[in-house]
PDB file of C-alpha atoms in Angstrom:
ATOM      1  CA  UNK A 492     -51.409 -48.738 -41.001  1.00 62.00           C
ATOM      2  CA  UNK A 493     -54.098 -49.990 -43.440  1.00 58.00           C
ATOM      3  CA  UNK A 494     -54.414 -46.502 -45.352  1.00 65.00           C
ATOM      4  CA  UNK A 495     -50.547 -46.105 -46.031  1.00 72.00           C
ATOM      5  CA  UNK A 496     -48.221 -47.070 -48.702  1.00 82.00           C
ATOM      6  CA  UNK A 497     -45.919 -49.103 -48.273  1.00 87.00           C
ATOM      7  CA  UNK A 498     -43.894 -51.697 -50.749  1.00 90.00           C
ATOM      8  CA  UNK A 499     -43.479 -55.454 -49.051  1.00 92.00           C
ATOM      9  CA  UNK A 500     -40.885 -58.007 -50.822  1.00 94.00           C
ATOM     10  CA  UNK A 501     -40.869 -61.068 -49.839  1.00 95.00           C
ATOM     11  CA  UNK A 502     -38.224 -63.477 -51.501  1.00 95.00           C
ATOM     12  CA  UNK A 503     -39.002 -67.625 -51.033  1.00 94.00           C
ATOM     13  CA  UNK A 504     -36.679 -70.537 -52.111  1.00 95.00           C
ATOM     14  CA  UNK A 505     -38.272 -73.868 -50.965  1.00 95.00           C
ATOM     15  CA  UNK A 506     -40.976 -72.840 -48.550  1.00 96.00           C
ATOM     16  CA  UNK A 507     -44.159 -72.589 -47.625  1.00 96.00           C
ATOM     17  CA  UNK A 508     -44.740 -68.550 -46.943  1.00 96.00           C
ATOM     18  CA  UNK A 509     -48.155 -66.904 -45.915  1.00 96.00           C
ATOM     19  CA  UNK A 510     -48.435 -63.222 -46.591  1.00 95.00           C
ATOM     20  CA  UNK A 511     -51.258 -61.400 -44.072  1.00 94.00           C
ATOM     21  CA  UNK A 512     -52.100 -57.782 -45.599  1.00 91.00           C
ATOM     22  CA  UNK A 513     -54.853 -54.901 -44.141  1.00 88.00           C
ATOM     23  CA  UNK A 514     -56.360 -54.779 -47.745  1.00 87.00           C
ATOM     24  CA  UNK A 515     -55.658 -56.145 -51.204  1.00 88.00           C
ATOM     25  CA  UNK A 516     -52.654 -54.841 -52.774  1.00 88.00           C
ATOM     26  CA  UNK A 517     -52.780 -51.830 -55.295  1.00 86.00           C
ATOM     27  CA  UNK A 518     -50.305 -53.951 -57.378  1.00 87.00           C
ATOM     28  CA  UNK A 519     -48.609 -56.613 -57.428  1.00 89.00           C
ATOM     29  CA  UNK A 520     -45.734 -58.670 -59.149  1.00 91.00           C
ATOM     30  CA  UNK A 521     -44.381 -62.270 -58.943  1.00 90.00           C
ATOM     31  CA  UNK A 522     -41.426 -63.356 -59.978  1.00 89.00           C
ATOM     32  CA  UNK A 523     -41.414 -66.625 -59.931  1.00 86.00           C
ATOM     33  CA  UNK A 524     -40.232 -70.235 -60.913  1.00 88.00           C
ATOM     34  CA  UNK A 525     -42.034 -73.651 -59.530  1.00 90.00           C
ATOM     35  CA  UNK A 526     -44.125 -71.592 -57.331  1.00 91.00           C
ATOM     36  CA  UNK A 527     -47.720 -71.677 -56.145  1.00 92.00           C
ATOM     37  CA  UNK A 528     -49.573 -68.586 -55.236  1.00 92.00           C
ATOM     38  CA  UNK A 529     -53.224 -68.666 -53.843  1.00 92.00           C
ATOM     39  CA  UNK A 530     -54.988 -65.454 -52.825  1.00 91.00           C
ATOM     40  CA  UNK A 531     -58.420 -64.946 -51.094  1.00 90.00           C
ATOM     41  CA  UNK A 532     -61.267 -66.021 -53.729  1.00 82.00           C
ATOM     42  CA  UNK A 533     -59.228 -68.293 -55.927  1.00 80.00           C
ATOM     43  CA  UNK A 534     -58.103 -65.182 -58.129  1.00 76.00           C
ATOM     44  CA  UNK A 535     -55.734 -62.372 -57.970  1.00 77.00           C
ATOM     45  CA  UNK A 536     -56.726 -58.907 -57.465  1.00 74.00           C
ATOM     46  CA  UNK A 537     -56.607 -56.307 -60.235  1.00 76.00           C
ATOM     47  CA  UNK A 538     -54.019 -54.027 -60.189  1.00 73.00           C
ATOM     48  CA  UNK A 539     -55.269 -50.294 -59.737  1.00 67.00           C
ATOM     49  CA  UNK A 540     -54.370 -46.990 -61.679  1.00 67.00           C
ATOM     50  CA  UNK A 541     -50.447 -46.598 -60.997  1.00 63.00           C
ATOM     51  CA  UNK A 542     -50.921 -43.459 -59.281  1.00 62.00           C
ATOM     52  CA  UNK A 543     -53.116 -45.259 -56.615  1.00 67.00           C
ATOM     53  CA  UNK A 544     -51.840 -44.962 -53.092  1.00 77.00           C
ATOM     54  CA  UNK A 545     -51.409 -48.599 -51.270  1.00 85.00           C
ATOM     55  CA  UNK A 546     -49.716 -51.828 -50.826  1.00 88.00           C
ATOM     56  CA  UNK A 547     -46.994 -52.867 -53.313  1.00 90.00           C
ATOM     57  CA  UNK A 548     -46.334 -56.162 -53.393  1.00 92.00           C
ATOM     58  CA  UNK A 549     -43.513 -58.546 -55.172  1.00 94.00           C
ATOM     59  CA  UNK A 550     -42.911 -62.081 -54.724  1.00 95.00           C
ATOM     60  CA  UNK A 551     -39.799 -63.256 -55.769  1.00 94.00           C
ATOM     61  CA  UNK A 552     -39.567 -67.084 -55.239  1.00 92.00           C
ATOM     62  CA  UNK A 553     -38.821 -70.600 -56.240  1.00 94.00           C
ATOM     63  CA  UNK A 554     -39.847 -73.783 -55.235  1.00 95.00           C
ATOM     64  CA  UNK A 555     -42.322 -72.977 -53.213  1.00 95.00           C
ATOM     65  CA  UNK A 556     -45.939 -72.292 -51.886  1.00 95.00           C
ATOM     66  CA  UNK A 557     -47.353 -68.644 -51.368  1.00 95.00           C
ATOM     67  CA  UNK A 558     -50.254 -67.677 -49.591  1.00 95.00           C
ATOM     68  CA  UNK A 559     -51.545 -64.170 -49.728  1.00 95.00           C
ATOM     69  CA  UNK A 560     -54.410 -63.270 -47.338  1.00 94.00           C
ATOM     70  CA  UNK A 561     -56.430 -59.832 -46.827  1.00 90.00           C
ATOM     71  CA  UNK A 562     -59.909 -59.192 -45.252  1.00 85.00           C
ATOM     72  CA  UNK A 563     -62.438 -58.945 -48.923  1.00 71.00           C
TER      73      UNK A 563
END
């Protein structure tokens, strides 16, 4: 559900991956070598206050080409 928290991993080694999430991600962390990440707008979103409720999300990947899409 889009009001939940919940923590999504998603590990990539030579791929192309697309990420669909119900909002924009309360934080977020890549890990990453040779790896392209686009996300809606050009730009990644801040993270929020750590205490903030939400998605978590880490991409761990090489070699590779993320996309991350939300509704803005």
């Amino acid at each position: 559900p889009a009001d939940s928290s919940m923590f999504v991993h998603v590990r990539t080694v030579m791929s192309e991956v697309r990420i669909m999430l119900p909002r924009p991600p309360a934080r977020r962390y890549v890990r990453s070598w040779a790896i392209d990440v686009s996300w809606p707008g050009g730009t990644a979103p801040r993270d929020n206050d750590p205490t903030t409720q939400g998605i978590q999300l880490l991409i761990d990947g090489y070699f590779s080409s993320v996309r991350v899409e939300y509704p803005s």
